[in-house]
CSV table of C-alpha atoms in Angstrom, one decimal:
chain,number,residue,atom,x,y,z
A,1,UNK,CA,97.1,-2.9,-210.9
A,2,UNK,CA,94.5,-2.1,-213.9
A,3,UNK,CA,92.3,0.7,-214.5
A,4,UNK,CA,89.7,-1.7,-214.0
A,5,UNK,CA,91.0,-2.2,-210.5
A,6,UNK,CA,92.4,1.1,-209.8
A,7,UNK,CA,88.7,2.9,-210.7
A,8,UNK,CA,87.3,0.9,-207.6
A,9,UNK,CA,89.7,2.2,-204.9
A,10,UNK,CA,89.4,5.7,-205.8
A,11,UNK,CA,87.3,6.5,-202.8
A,12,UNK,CA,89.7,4.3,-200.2
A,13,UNK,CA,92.6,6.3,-201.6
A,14,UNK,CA,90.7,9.4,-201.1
A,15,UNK,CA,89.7,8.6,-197.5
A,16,UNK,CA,93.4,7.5,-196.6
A,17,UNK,CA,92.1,3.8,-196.2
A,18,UNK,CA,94.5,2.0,-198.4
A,19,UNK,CA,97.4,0.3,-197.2
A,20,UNK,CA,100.6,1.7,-197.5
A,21,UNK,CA,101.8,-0.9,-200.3
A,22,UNK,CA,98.5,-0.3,-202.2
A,23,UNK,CA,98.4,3.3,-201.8
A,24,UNK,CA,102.3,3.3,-203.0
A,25,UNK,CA,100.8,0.6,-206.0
A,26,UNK,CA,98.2,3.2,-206.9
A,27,UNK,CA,100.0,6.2,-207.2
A,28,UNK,CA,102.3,4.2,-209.4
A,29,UNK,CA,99.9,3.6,-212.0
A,30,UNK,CA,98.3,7.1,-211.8
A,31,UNK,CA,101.7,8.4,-212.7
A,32,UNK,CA,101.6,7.1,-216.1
A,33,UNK,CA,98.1,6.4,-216.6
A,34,UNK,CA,96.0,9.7,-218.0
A,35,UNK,CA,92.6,8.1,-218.1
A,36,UNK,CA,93.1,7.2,-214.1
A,37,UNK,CA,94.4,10.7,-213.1
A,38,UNK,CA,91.1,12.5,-214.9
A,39,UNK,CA,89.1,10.0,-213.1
A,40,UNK,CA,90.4,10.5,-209.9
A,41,UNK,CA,90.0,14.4,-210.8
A,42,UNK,CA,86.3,13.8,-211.9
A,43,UNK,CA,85.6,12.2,-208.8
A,44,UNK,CA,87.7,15.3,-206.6
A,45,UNK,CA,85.3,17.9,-208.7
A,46,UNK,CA,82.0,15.8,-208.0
A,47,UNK,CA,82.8,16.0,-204.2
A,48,UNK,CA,83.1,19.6,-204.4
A,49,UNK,CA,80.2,19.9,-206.5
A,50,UNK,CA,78.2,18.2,-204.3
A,51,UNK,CA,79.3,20.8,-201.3
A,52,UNK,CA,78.0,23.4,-203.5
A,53,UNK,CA,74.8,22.3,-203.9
A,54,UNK,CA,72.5,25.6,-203.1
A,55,UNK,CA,71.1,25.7,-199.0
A,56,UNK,CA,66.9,25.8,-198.8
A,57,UNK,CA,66.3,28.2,-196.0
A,58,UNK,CA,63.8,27.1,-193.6
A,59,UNK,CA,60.5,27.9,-194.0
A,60,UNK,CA,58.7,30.6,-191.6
A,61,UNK,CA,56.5,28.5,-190.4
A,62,UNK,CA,58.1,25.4,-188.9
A,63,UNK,CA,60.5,27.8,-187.6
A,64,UNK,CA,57.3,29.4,-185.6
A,65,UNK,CA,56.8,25.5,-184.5
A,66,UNK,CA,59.9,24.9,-183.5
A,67,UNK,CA,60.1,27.8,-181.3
A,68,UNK,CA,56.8,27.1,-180.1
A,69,UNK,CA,57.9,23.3,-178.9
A,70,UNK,CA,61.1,25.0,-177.6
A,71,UNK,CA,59.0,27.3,-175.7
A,72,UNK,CA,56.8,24.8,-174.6
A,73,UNK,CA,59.5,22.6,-173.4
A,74,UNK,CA,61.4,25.0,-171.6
A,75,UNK,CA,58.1,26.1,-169.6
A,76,UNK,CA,58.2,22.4,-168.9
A,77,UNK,CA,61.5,22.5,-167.3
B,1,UNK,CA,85.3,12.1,-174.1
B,2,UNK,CA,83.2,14.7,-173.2
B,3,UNK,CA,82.5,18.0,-175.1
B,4,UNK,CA,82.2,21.6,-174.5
B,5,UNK,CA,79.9,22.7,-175.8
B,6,UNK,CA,78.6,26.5,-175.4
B,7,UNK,CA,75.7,26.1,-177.8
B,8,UNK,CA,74.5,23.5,-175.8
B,9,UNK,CA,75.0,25.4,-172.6
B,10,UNK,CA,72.8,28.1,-173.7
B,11,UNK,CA,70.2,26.1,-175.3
B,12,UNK,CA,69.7,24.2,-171.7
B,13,UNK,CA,69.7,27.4,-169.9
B,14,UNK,CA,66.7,28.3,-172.6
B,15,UNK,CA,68.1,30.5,-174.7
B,16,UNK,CA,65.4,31.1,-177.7
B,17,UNK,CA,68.2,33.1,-180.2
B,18,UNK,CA,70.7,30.1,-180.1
B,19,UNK,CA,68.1,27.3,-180.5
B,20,UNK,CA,66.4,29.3,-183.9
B,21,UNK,CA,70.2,30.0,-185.4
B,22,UNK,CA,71.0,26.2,-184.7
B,23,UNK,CA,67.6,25.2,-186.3
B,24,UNK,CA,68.8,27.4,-189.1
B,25,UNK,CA,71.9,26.2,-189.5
B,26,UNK,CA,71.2,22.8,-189.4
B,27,UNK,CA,68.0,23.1,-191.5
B,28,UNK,CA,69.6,22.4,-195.5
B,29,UNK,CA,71.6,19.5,-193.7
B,30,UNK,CA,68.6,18.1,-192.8
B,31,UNK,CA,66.2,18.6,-195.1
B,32,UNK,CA,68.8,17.0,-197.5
B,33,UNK,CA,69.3,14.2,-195.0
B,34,UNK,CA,65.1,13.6,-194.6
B,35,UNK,CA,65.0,13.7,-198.5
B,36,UNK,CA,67.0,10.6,-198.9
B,37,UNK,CA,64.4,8.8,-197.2
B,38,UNK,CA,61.1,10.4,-198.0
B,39,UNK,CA,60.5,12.4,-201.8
B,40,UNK,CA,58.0,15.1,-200.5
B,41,UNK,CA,59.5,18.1,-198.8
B,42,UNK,CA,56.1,18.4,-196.4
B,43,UNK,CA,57.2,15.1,-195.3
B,44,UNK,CA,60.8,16.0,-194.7
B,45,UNK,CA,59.9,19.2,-193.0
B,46,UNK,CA,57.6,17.1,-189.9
B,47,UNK,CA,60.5,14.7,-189.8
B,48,UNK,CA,62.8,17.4,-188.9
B,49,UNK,CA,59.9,18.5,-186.9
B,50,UNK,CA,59.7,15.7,-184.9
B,51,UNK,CA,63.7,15.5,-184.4
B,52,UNK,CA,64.0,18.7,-183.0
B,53,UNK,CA,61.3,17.8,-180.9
B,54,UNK,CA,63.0,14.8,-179.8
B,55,UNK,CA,66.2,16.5,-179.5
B,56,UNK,CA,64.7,18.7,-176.5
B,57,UNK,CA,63.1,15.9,-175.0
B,58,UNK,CA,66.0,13.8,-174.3
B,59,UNK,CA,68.2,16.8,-173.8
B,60,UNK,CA,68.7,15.4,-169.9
B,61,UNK,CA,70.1,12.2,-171.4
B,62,UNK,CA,72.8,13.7,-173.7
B,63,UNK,CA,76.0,13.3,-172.4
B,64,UNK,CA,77.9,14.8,-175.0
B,65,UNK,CA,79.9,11.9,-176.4
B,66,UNK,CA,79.2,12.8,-179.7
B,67,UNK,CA,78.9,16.2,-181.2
B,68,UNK,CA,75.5,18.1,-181.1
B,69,UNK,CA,75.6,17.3,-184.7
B,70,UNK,CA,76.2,13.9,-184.5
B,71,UNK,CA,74.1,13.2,-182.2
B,72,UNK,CA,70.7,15.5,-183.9
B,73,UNK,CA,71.6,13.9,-187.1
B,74,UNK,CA,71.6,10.5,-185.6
B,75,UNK,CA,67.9,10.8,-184.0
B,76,UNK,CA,66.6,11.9,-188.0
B,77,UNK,CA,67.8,9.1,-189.6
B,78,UNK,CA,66.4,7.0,-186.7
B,79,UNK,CA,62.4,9.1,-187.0
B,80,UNK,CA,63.2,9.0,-191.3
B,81,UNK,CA,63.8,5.4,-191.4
B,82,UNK,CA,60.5,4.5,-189.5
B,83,UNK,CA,58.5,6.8,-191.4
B,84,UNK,CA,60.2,5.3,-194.7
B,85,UNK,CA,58.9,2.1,-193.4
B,86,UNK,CA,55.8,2.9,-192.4
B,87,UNK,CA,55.3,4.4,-195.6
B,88,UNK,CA,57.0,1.8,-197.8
B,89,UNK,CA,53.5,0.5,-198.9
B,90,UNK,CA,54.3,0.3,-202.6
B,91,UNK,CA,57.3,-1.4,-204.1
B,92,UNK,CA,58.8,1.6,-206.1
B,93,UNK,CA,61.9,1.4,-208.0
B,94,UNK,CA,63.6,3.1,-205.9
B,95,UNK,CA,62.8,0.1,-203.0
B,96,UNK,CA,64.6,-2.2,-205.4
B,97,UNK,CA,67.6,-0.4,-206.4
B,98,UNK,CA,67.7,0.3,-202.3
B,99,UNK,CA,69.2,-3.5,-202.7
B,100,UNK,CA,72.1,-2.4,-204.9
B,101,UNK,CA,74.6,-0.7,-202.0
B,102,UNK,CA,74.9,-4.2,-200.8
B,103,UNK,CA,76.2,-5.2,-204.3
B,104,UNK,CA,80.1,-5.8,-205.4
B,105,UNK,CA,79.1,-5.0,-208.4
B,106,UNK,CA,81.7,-2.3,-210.8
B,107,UNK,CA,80.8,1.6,-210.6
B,108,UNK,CA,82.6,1.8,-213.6
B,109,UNK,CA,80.5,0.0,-216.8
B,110,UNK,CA,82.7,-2.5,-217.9
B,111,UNK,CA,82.5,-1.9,-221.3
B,112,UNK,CA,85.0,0.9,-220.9
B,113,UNK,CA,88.0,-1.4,-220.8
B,114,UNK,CA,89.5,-3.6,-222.7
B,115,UNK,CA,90.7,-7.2,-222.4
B,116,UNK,CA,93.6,-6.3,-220.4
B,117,UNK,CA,91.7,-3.7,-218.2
B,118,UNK,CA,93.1,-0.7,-219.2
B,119,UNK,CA,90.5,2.3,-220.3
B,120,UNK,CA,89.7,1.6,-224.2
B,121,UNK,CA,89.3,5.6,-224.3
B,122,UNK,CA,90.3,7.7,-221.3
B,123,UNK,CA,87.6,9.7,-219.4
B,124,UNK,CA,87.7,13.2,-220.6
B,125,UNK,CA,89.6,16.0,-219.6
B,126,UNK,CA,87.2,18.7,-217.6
B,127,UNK,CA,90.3,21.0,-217.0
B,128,UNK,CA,89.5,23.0,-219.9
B,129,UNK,CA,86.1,23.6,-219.1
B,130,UNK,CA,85.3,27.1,-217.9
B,131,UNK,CA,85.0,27.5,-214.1
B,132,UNK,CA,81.6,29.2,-214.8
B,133,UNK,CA,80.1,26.3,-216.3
B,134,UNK,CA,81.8,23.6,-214.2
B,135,UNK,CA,80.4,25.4,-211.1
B,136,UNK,CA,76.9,26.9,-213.1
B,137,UNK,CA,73.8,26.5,-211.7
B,138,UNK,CA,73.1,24.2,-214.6
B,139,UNK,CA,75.9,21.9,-213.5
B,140,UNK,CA,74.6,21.4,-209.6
B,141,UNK,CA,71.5,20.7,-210.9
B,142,UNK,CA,73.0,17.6,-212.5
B,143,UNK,CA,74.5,16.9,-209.2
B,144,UNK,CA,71.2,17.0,-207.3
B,145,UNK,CA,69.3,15.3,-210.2
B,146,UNK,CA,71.8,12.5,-209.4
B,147,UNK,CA,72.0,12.5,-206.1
B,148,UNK,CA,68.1,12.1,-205.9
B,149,UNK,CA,67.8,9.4,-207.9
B,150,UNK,CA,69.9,6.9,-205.9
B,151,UNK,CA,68.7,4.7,-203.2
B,152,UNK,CA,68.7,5.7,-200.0
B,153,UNK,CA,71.7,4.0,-198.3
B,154,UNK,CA,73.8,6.0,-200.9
B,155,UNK,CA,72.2,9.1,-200.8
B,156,UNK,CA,72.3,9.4,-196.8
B,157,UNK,CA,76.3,8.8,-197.2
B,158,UNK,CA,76.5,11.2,-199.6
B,159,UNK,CA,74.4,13.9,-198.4
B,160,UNK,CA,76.6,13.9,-195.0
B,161,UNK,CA,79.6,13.6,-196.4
B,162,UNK,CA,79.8,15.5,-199.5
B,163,UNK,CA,76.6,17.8,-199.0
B,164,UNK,CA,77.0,18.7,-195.6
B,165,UNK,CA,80.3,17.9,-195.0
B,166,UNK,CA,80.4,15.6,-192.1
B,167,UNK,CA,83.4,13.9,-191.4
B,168,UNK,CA,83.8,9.9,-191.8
B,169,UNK,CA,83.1,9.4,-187.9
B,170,UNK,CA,80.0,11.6,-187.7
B,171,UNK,CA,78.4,9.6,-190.8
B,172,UNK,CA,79.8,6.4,-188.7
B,173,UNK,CA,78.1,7.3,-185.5
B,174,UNK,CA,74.5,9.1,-187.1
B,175,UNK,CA,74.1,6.2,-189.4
B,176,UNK,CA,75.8,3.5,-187.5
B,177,UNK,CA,77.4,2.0,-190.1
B,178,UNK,CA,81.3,0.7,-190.2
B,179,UNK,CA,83.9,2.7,-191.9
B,180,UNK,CA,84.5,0.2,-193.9
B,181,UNK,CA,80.4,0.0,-195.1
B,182,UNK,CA,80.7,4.2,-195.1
B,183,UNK,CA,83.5,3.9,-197.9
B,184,UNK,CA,81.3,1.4,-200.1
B,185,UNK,CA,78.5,3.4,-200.1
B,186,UNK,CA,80.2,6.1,-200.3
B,187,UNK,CA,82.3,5.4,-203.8
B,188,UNK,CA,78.9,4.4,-205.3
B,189,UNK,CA,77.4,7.2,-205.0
B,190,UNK,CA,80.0,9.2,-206.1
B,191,UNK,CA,80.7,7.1,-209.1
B,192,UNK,CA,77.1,7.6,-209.8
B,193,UNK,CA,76.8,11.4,-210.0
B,194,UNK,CA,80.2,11.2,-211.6
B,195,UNK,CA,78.9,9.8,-214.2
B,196,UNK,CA,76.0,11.5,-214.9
B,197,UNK,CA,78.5,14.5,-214.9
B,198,UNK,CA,80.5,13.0,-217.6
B,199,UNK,CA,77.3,12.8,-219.4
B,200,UNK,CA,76.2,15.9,-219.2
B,201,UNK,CA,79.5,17.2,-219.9
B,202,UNK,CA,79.9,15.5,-222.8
């Protein structure tokens, strides 16, 4: 396997979706290949990144909608 | 399989307090979500309108295969993607690059490796860079700059996965897309912000 090859299955190796040969394959070459292992660390920091990204708090007034519909729909029974 | 589910319980029996904390809690998720389809927030904000509407209406019919999540996430994408639709009346960029998901293309440019395929220069190291900056607001605002500039079959993977933290089956059943499609998707967008974080990094 080449870093060409090995950048590409980053995500299946991630998500437990290689097989057990390639997955055995892979972690060979990250054990002596630096620029692979910092990839594979890039991409582990983006994901958690991204699940950091700030919450936007729902605005007053569709909440006021929304409990109106609720309302409304639960006098519709 | 069939679920317990309390929250739903309560919500059927017309309980006002659980209904607004689930609309709360699901809000970011799915204004995120309504975003990858549709750039203006007032747009988003009917669509998730609309769902919750929805939601109640077919509340009878829910059987509780999926999770409440699944299932509320599943009828947004469904009301997003017809308003995108609808709404599609220009051919923007990002309507083109929507075409790229589909592509076998690298994530990784090329250029970066040599003959033999090995890295030319490795990627750099960001273990030395202080936590403060990694995590600084400066930093996610990279992330969400990139996120909102792919096309939309990435960005609704990534937003569920890695925003909102769905797991590969939710994403499977609220987008209906295979596993297999989920992982493509998924790796592009990730090689995507990746890179601009290198970038910015740098």
């Amino acid at each position: 396997m080449r870093c060409r090859e090995v950048v590409e299955l980053m995500t299946d190796y991630i998500e437990g979706a290689l097989s057990e040969s390639d997955r055995a394959r892979f972690e060979a070459h990250l054990s002596t290949c630096d620029g692979c292992t910092r990839y594979l660390e890039h991409l582990r920091t983006t994901i958690r990144l991204s699940g950091k990204l700030g919450a936007d708090t729902i605005p007053p007034e569709l909440e006021a909608e929304l409990l109106n519909a609720f309302k409304d729909w639960k006098s519709r029974g | 399989m069939t679920l317990v589910d309390p929250e739903l319980d309560a919500i059927r029996s017309g309980d006002e307090r659980i209904f607004e904390e689930l609309t709360r809690r699901h809000y970011p998720a799915m204004l995120r979500l309504a975003m990858a389809y549709l750039r203006d927030r007032e747009a988003a904000d009917d669509v998730i309108q609309e769902t919750w509407v929805n939601f109640l209406r077919s509340l009878d019919r829910f059987e509780g295969r999926s999770s409440l999540r699944t299932w509320l996430f599943g009828i947004l994408t469904n009301i997003a993607r017809a308003r995108r639709r609808r709404e599609a009346r220009v051919i923007t960029f990002t309507s083109l690059f929507g075409l790229l998901p589909d592509s076998r293309g690298p994530t990784v440019d090329p250029k970066r490796f040599g003959k033999n395929g090995t890295w030319l220069t490795d990627p750099p190291s960001w273990s030395q860079v202080p936590e403060q900056i990694l995590e600084g607001q400066e930093t996610l605002a990279q992330v969400k700059e990139a996120i909102e500039a792919l096309p939309p079959k990435l960005r609704e993977v990534i937003v569920l996965r890695d925003v909102a933290g769905f797991s590969a089956d939710e994403v499977g059943q609220a987008l209906q897309i295979s596993t297999g499609n989920q992982r493509v998707r998924l790796h592009r967008a990730r090689a995507a912000v990746r890179q601009k974080l290198e970038d910015y990094m740098r």
